[in-house]
Amino acid sequence: MRLFFISLLAAAMQFTASVYAAEYPSRTIKMIIPFAPGGGSDTLGRVLAEKMGNELGASVIVENKPGASSIIGTDAVAKAAPDGHTLLLTNSAITSNPTFFKLPFDTQSLSAITKVANAPQLLVANPAAPFKNLKELLAYAKANPGKVTIGTAGAGQISHLAAELLEKSSGTEMTMVHYKGSGGALADLLGGQINMSFGTAPGLMQFIRSGKVIPIAVSSGQRMSALPSVPSIAEVLPGYDINNWFGIFAPPQTPKPIIDRIYQAVNKALASPELSKKFGEEGFDIVATPPDKFEKSFKQEIGYWQKFAKDNNLKID
């Protein structure tokens, strides 16, 4: 009898979720981006929000909520109602944060919707820097310990981890300058306050094209199709490979029918030839990973960064 009532309750809950999903969305959807404007997440989110809204039949507004290595914005989503009207578009820093910070939420409890795109970190330099390519950079850094300044989007962010791995892989000592987002690092790079910075290709492409920054190398194991003449760091430092991805999450316990509805809308939006071409030119590699596969890979990556930190004796002050 008890088993019967449990089965009945489960069926009722599933029916309720399905009915609710059929009525979704019932109001404006808020997409929180936990970074300052100007970075890859912001570029991706603002274009995608419009296309998603068209598919869902509701407005999708973007709200930048930067701070604390994306923790503030992520926390807001983690504590929002699980009704699909508050979403998070973030990058792969969400998988490294549990290793380096004490979080006010359980990262793995977030509802994974889809990985939207991959985009490697791009190392760029101010034209006035005393090096023009990766070999010159490493030679200069070895000859001048601590003199090379490298900006990051914040301690614990992928740009920081990419910089740490570059330093350790090359046996050099560089001075890292952490900002509250990629926008601050870019501003100081353009102003000449720092020599170089890691950042996402989409946020840097226009400055590369205008000659305001010089591309030094990409962090992925292979070159980028959007910048075929720029070498990968692995070509000089074998084994170096750090990628960056962007994905969408919902609050914990968001019903599966709603997760599936959002995924379908994102998938259709990304299939647009216009959007695909635009993102490709900006350095994004569109992927649109289904929720179950995204959840699995996202949780596996949390373990990867735990091992990375241990192997490299890396801690965030």
Short mmCIF file of C-alpha atoms in Angstrom, two decimals:
data_model
loop_
_atom_site.label_atom_id
_atom_site.label_comp_id
_atom_site.label_asym_id
_atom_site.label_seq_id
_atom_site.Cartn_x
_atom_site.Cartn_y
_atom_site.Cartn_z
CA MET A 1 0.00 0.00 0.00
CA ARG A 2 2.80 2.41 0.92
CA LEU A 3 4.54 1.72 -2.41
CA PHE A 4 1.25 2.45 -4.19
CA PHE A 5 0.92 5.87 -2.57
CA ILE A 6 4.57 6.70 -3.30
CA SER A 7 4.03 5.81 -6.97
CA LEU A 8 0.83 7.85 -7.01
CA LEU A 9 2.59 10.86 -5.49
CA ALA A 10 5.46 10.61 -8.01
CA ALA A 11 2.98 10.45 -10.89
CA ALA A 12 1.10 13.47 -9.53
CA MET A 13 4.31 15.46 -9.20
CA GLN A 14 5.34 14.58 -12.76
CA PHE A 15 1.90 15.58 -14.04
CA THR A 16 2.07 18.91 -12.17
CA ALA A 17 5.55 19.66 -13.59
CA SER A 18 4.35 18.85 -17.11
CA VAL A 19 1.31 21.13 -16.76
CA TYR A 20 3.46 23.92 -15.37
CA ALA A 21 5.96 23.52 -18.21
CA ALA A 22 3.13 23.80 -20.73
CA GLU A 23 2.32 27.23 -19.28
CA TYR A 24 5.98 28.28 -19.23
CA PRO A 25 7.04 31.02 -19.62
CA SER A 26 4.39 33.12 -17.92
CA ARG A 27 6.43 36.33 -17.61
CA THR A 28 9.76 37.94 -18.52
CA ILE A 29 12.81 35.69 -18.10
CA LYS A 30 15.89 37.14 -16.42
CA MET A 31 19.27 35.85 -17.54
CA ILE A 32 21.94 36.68 -14.98
CA ILE A 33 25.52 37.01 -16.22
CA PRO A 34 27.86 36.97 -13.19
CA PHE A 35 30.48 39.16 -14.87
CA ALA A 36 30.89 42.81 -15.79
CA PRO A 37 29.85 43.89 -19.31
CA GLY A 38 32.34 43.46 -22.13
CA GLY A 39 33.51 39.86 -21.73
CA GLY A 40 32.71 36.69 -23.63
CA SER A 41 29.72 35.77 -21.45
CA ASP A 42 28.20 39.21 -21.98
CA THR A 43 28.76 39.10 -25.75
CA LEU A 44 27.19 35.66 -26.00
CA GLY A 45 24.34 36.31 -23.59
CA ARG A 46 23.03 39.50 -25.16
CA VAL A 47 22.81 38.03 -28.64
CA LEU A 48 21.41 34.72 -27.43
CA ALA A 49 18.79 36.36 -25.17
CA GLU A 50 16.96 37.91 -28.12
CA LYS A 51 16.90 34.66 -30.11
CA MET A 52 15.82 32.64 -27.06
CA GLY A 53 13.01 35.09 -26.40
CA ASN A 54 11.71 34.65 -29.93
CA GLU A 55 11.68 30.87 -29.50
CA LEU A 56 10.06 30.95 -26.04
CA GLY A 57 7.56 33.68 -26.82
CA ALA A 58 8.70 35.87 -23.92
CA SER A 59 11.23 38.62 -23.31
CA VAL A 60 14.62 37.54 -22.01
CA ILE A 61 16.47 40.37 -20.28
CA VAL A 62 20.15 40.28 -19.36
CA GLU A 63 21.35 41.42 -15.94
CA ASN A 64 25.06 41.69 -15.21
CA LYS A 65 25.75 40.80 -11.59
CA PRO A 66 29.56 40.73 -11.26
CA GLY A 67 31.75 40.18 -8.25
CA ALA A 68 33.66 37.60 -6.21
CA SER A 69 34.81 35.49 -9.14
CA SER A 70 31.22 35.14 -10.45
CA ILE A 71 30.01 33.87 -7.05
CA ILE A 72 27.58 36.77 -6.38
CA GLY A 73 25.62 36.29 -9.59
CA THR A 74 25.65 32.51 -9.32
CA ASP A 75 24.41 32.70 -5.73
CA ALA A 76 21.45 34.82 -6.85
CA VAL A 77 20.41 32.11 -9.31
CA ALA A 78 21.08 29.29 -6.84
CA LYS A 79 18.57 30.88 -4.44
CA ALA A 80 15.95 31.88 -7.01
CA ALA A 81 12.62 30.14 -7.50
CA PRO A 82 12.98 26.97 -9.62
CA ASP A 83 10.43 28.08 -12.19
CA GLY A 84 12.65 28.78 -15.21
CA HIS A 85 12.25 32.56 -15.03
CA THR A 86 15.73 33.13 -13.61
CA LEU A 87 18.66 31.67 -15.55
CA LEU A 88 22.44 31.84 -15.31
CA LEU A 89 24.77 32.19 -18.28
CA THR A 90 28.29 31.70 -17.02
CA ASN A 91 31.64 30.27 -18.06
CA SER A 92 33.69 27.32 -16.87
CA ALA A 93 34.84 29.22 -13.77
CA ILE A 94 31.77 27.68 -12.17
CA THR A 95 33.67 24.37 -12.07
CA SER A 96 36.88 25.77 -10.56
CA ASN A 97 35.27 27.99 -7.90
CA PRO A 98 34.39 25.05 -5.57
CA THR A 99 38.10 24.24 -5.36
CA PHE A 100 39.30 27.73 -4.51
CA PHE A 101 36.47 29.38 -2.59
CA LYS A 102 34.03 28.67 0.23
CA LEU A 103 30.69 28.97 -1.55
CA PRO A 104 27.27 29.91 -0.11
CA PHE A 105 25.62 27.30 -2.34
CA ASP A 106 26.18 23.80 -3.67
CA THR A 107 27.42 24.18 -7.24
CA GLN A 108 26.45 20.64 -8.17
CA SER A 109 22.84 21.26 -7.14
CA LEU A 110 22.32 23.77 -9.97
CA SER A 111 20.19 22.51 -12.85
CA ALA A 112 22.41 22.17 -15.93
CA ILE A 113 20.61 23.14 -19.13
CA THR A 114 23.18 23.27 -21.91
CA LYS A 115 26.75 24.08 -22.78
CA VAL A 116 26.35 26.78 -25.41
CA ALA A 117 29.85 27.24 -26.79
CA ASN A 118 33.57 26.74 -26.35
CA ALA A 119 36.06 29.58 -26.68
CA PRO A 120 39.73 29.26 -25.71
CA GLN A 121 41.51 31.86 -23.66
CA LEU A 122 43.51 34.24 -25.81
CA LEU A 123 46.76 35.79 -24.59
CA VAL A 124 47.15 39.32 -25.92
CA ALA A 125 49.69 42.07 -25.32
CA ASN A 126 49.81 45.84 -25.50
CA PRO A 127 51.69 46.88 -28.67
CA ALA A 128 54.23 48.69 -26.49
CA ALA A 129 55.17 45.49 -24.61
CA PRO A 130 58.81 44.40 -25.02
CA PHE A 131 57.79 41.22 -26.86
CA LYS A 132 55.69 40.45 -29.94
CA ASN A 133 55.24 36.69 -29.78
CA LEU A 134 55.24 33.82 -27.29
CA LYS A 135 58.93 32.90 -27.62
CA GLU A 136 59.96 36.51 -27.09
CA LEU A 137 57.61 36.75 -24.11
CA LEU A 138 59.06 33.68 -22.39
CA ALA A 139 62.64 34.79 -23.07
CA TYR A 140 61.90 38.24 -21.65
CA ALA A 141 60.08 36.82 -18.61
CA LYS A 142 63.00 34.50 -17.80
CA ALA A 143 65.49 37.34 -18.08
CA ASN A 144 63.29 39.71 -16.03
CA PRO A 145 61.58 37.78 -13.19
CA GLY A 146 58.39 39.46 -12.00
CA LYS A 147 58.61 42.28 -14.50
CA VAL A 148 55.94 41.02 -16.91
CA THR A 149 52.46 42.02 -15.74
CA ILE A 150 49.53 39.86 -16.74
CA GLY A 151 45.90 40.75 -16.11
CA THR A 152 43.11 38.30 -15.29
CA ALA A 153 39.34 38.54 -14.91
CA GLY A 154 39.72 37.69 -11.23
CA ALA A 155 41.42 35.29 -8.84
CA GLY A 156 40.25 31.76 -9.54
CA GLN A 157 38.85 32.61 -12.97
CA ILE A 158 39.91 30.58 -16.00
CA SER A 159 42.10 33.48 -17.15
CA HIS A 160 43.95 33.28 -13.83
CA LEU A 161 44.37 29.51 -14.04
CA ALA A 162 45.62 29.85 -17.62
CA ALA A 163 48.19 32.40 -16.43
CA GLU A 164 49.27 30.20 -13.52
CA LEU A 165 49.76 27.23 -15.83
CA LEU A 166 51.73 29.37 -18.28
CA GLU A 167 54.03 30.51 -15.49
CA LYS A 168 54.55 27.02 -14.09
CA SER A 169 54.92 25.33 -17.50
CA SER A 170 57.55 27.83 -18.63
CA GLY A 171 59.45 28.13 -15.34
CA THR A 172 58.99 31.90 -15.32
CA GLU A 173 57.83 34.39 -12.70
CA MET A 174 55.20 36.93 -13.71
CA THR A 175 53.21 39.49 -11.75
CA MET A 176 49.49 38.74 -11.91
CA VAL A 177 46.97 41.53 -11.56
CA HIS A 178 43.41 40.42 -10.76
CA TYR A 179 40.37 42.48 -11.80
CA LYS A 180 36.65 42.22 -11.13
CA GLY A 181 35.95 40.99 -14.62
CA SER A 182 37.60 41.00 -18.02
CA GLY A 183 36.45 44.56 -18.74
CA GLY A 184 38.80 46.03 -16.12
CA ALA A 185 41.74 43.97 -17.34
CA LEU A 186 41.08 45.04 -20.93
CA ALA A 187 40.88 48.73 -19.99
CA ASP A 188 44.26 48.64 -18.27
CA LEU A 189 45.76 46.59 -21.09
CA LEU A 190 44.65 49.15 -23.65
CA GLY A 191 45.94 51.94 -21.41
CA GLY A 192 49.34 50.30 -21.02
CA GLN A 193 49.08 49.77 -17.25
CA ILE A 194 49.73 46.05 -17.77
CA ASN A 195 51.77 44.24 -20.44
CA MET A 196 49.31 41.52 -21.37
CA SER A 197 46.16 39.68 -20.39
CA PHE A 198 44.30 36.43 -20.87
CA GLY A 199 40.72 36.84 -22.03
CA THR A 200 38.09 35.22 -24.17
CA ALA A 201 38.49 35.65 -27.90
CA PRO A 202 34.99 37.14 -28.40
CA GLY A 203 35.77 40.01 -26.06
CA LEU A 204 39.12 40.71 -27.76
CA MET A 205 38.55 40.24 -31.49
CA GLN A 206 37.63 43.84 -32.29
CA PHE A 207 40.78 45.11 -30.54
CA ILE A 208 42.95 42.63 -32.40
CA ARG A 209 41.44 43.72 -35.72
CA SER A 210 42.04 47.38 -34.90
CA GLY A 211 45.64 46.71 -33.82
CA LYS A 212 45.07 47.95 -30.27
CA VAL A 213 46.32 44.63 -28.88
CA ILE A 214 48.65 41.98 -30.30
CA PRO A 215 47.58 38.32 -30.18
CA ILE A 216 50.35 36.22 -28.63
CA ALA A 217 48.85 32.73 -28.36
CA VAL A 218 45.71 30.69 -27.67
CA SER A 219 45.27 28.44 -24.64
CA SER A 220 43.65 25.47 -26.40
CA GLY A 221 45.67 22.59 -27.78
CA GLN A 222 44.99 23.71 -31.35
CA ARG A 223 44.87 27.03 -33.15
CA MET A 224 41.60 28.91 -33.56
CA SER A 225 39.94 28.93 -36.97
CA ALA A 226 39.13 32.62 -36.47
CA LEU A 227 42.86 33.40 -35.91
CA PRO A 228 44.76 30.74 -37.89
CA SER A 229 48.08 32.61 -37.78
CA VAL A 230 48.15 32.78 -33.97
CA PRO A 231 49.94 29.76 -32.45
CA SER A 232 48.69 27.70 -29.54
CA ILE A 233 50.75 27.80 -26.36
CA ALA A 234 51.16 24.03 -26.74
CA GLU A 235 53.32 24.59 -29.83
CA VAL A 236 55.97 26.06 -27.54
CA LEU A 237 55.01 24.37 -24.26
CA PRO A 238 53.80 20.83 -25.13
CA GLY A 239 50.90 19.58 -23.03
CA TYR A 240 49.50 23.03 -22.28
CA ASP A 241 45.75 22.97 -22.90
CA ILE A 242 43.07 25.03 -21.17
CA ASN A 243 39.73 25.64 -22.79
CA ASN A 244 36.85 27.81 -21.72
CA TRP A 245 33.18 27.13 -22.21
CA PHE A 246 29.92 28.97 -21.68
CA GLY A 247 26.77 27.33 -20.36
CA ILE A 248 23.28 27.98 -19.06
CA PHE A 249 21.99 26.85 -15.67
CA ALA A 250 18.73 27.15 -13.75
CA PRO A 251 18.12 27.09 -9.97
CA PRO A 252 18.26 23.75 -8.16
CA GLN A 253 15.21 21.47 -8.57
CA THR A 254 13.91 23.18 -11.69
CA PRO A 255 11.45 20.68 -13.24
CA LYS A 256 12.84 18.65 -16.11
CA PRO A 257 10.08 19.65 -18.56
CA ILE A 258 11.11 23.29 -18.11
CA ILE A 259 14.80 22.43 -18.49
CA ASP A 260 13.98 20.60 -21.72
CA ARG A 261 11.88 23.52 -23.00
CA ILE A 262 14.71 25.99 -22.42
CA TYR A 263 17.25 23.65 -24.02
CA GLN A 264 15.08 23.26 -27.12
CA ALA A 265 14.75 27.04 -27.42
CA VAL A 266 18.51 27.56 -27.07
CA ASN A 267 19.25 24.76 -29.53
CA LYS A 268 16.93 26.30 -32.15
CA ALA A 269 18.42 29.74 -31.58
CA LEU A 270 21.96 28.44 -32.05
CA ALA A 271 20.93 26.70 -35.27
CA SER A 272 20.28 30.08 -36.87
CA PRO A 273 22.81 30.54 -39.73
CA GLU A 274 23.03 34.25 -38.91
CA LEU A 275 23.84 33.62 -35.26
CA SER A 276 26.20 30.75 -36.04
CA LYS A 277 28.16 32.91 -38.49
CA LYS A 278 28.36 35.81 -36.07
CA PHE A 279 29.58 33.66 -33.18
CA GLY A 280 32.10 31.88 -35.40
CA GLU A 281 33.63 35.17 -36.46
CA GLU A 282 33.89 36.19 -32.81
CA GLY A 283 35.81 33.03 -31.87
CA PHE A 284 33.01 30.89 -30.42
CA ASP A 285 32.66 27.21 -31.27
CA ILE A 286 28.92 26.45 -30.91
CA VAL A 287 28.14 23.12 -29.23
CA ALA A 288 24.58 23.06 -27.74
CA THR A 289 25.17 20.05 -25.45
CA PRO A 290 22.00 18.29 -24.18
CA PRO A 291 21.21 18.69 -20.44
CA ASP A 292 22.18 15.17 -19.34
CA LYS A 293 25.55 15.23 -21.10
CA PHE A 294 26.25 18.77 -19.93
CA GLU A 295 25.48 17.86 -16.33
CA LYS A 296 27.86 14.90 -16.47
CA SER A 297 30.76 16.84 -18.02
CA PHE A 298 30.25 19.84 -15.74
CA LYS A 299 30.47 17.69 -12.62
CA GLN A 300 33.51 15.80 -13.95
CA GLU A 301 35.29 19.11 -14.54
CA ILE A 302 34.87 20.08 -10.89
CA GLY A 303 37.03 17.05 -10.05
CA TYR A 304 39.54 18.04 -12.73
CA TRP A 305 40.21 21.44 -11.11
CA GLN A 306 40.54 19.86 -7.68
CA LYS A 307 43.32 17.65 -9.04
CA PHE A 308 44.86 20.56 -10.97
CA ALA A 309 45.09 22.67 -7.80
CA LYS A 310 46.60 19.80 -5.83
CA ASP A 311 49.14 18.87 -8.51
CA ASN A 312 50.26 22.50 -8.91
CA ASN A 313 50.03 23.41 -5.21
CA LEU A 314 47.73 26.24 -6.23
CA LYS A 315 45.74 28.24 -3.67
CA ILE A 316 43.81 31.49 -3.91
CA ASP A 317 44.57 34.01 -1.19
#
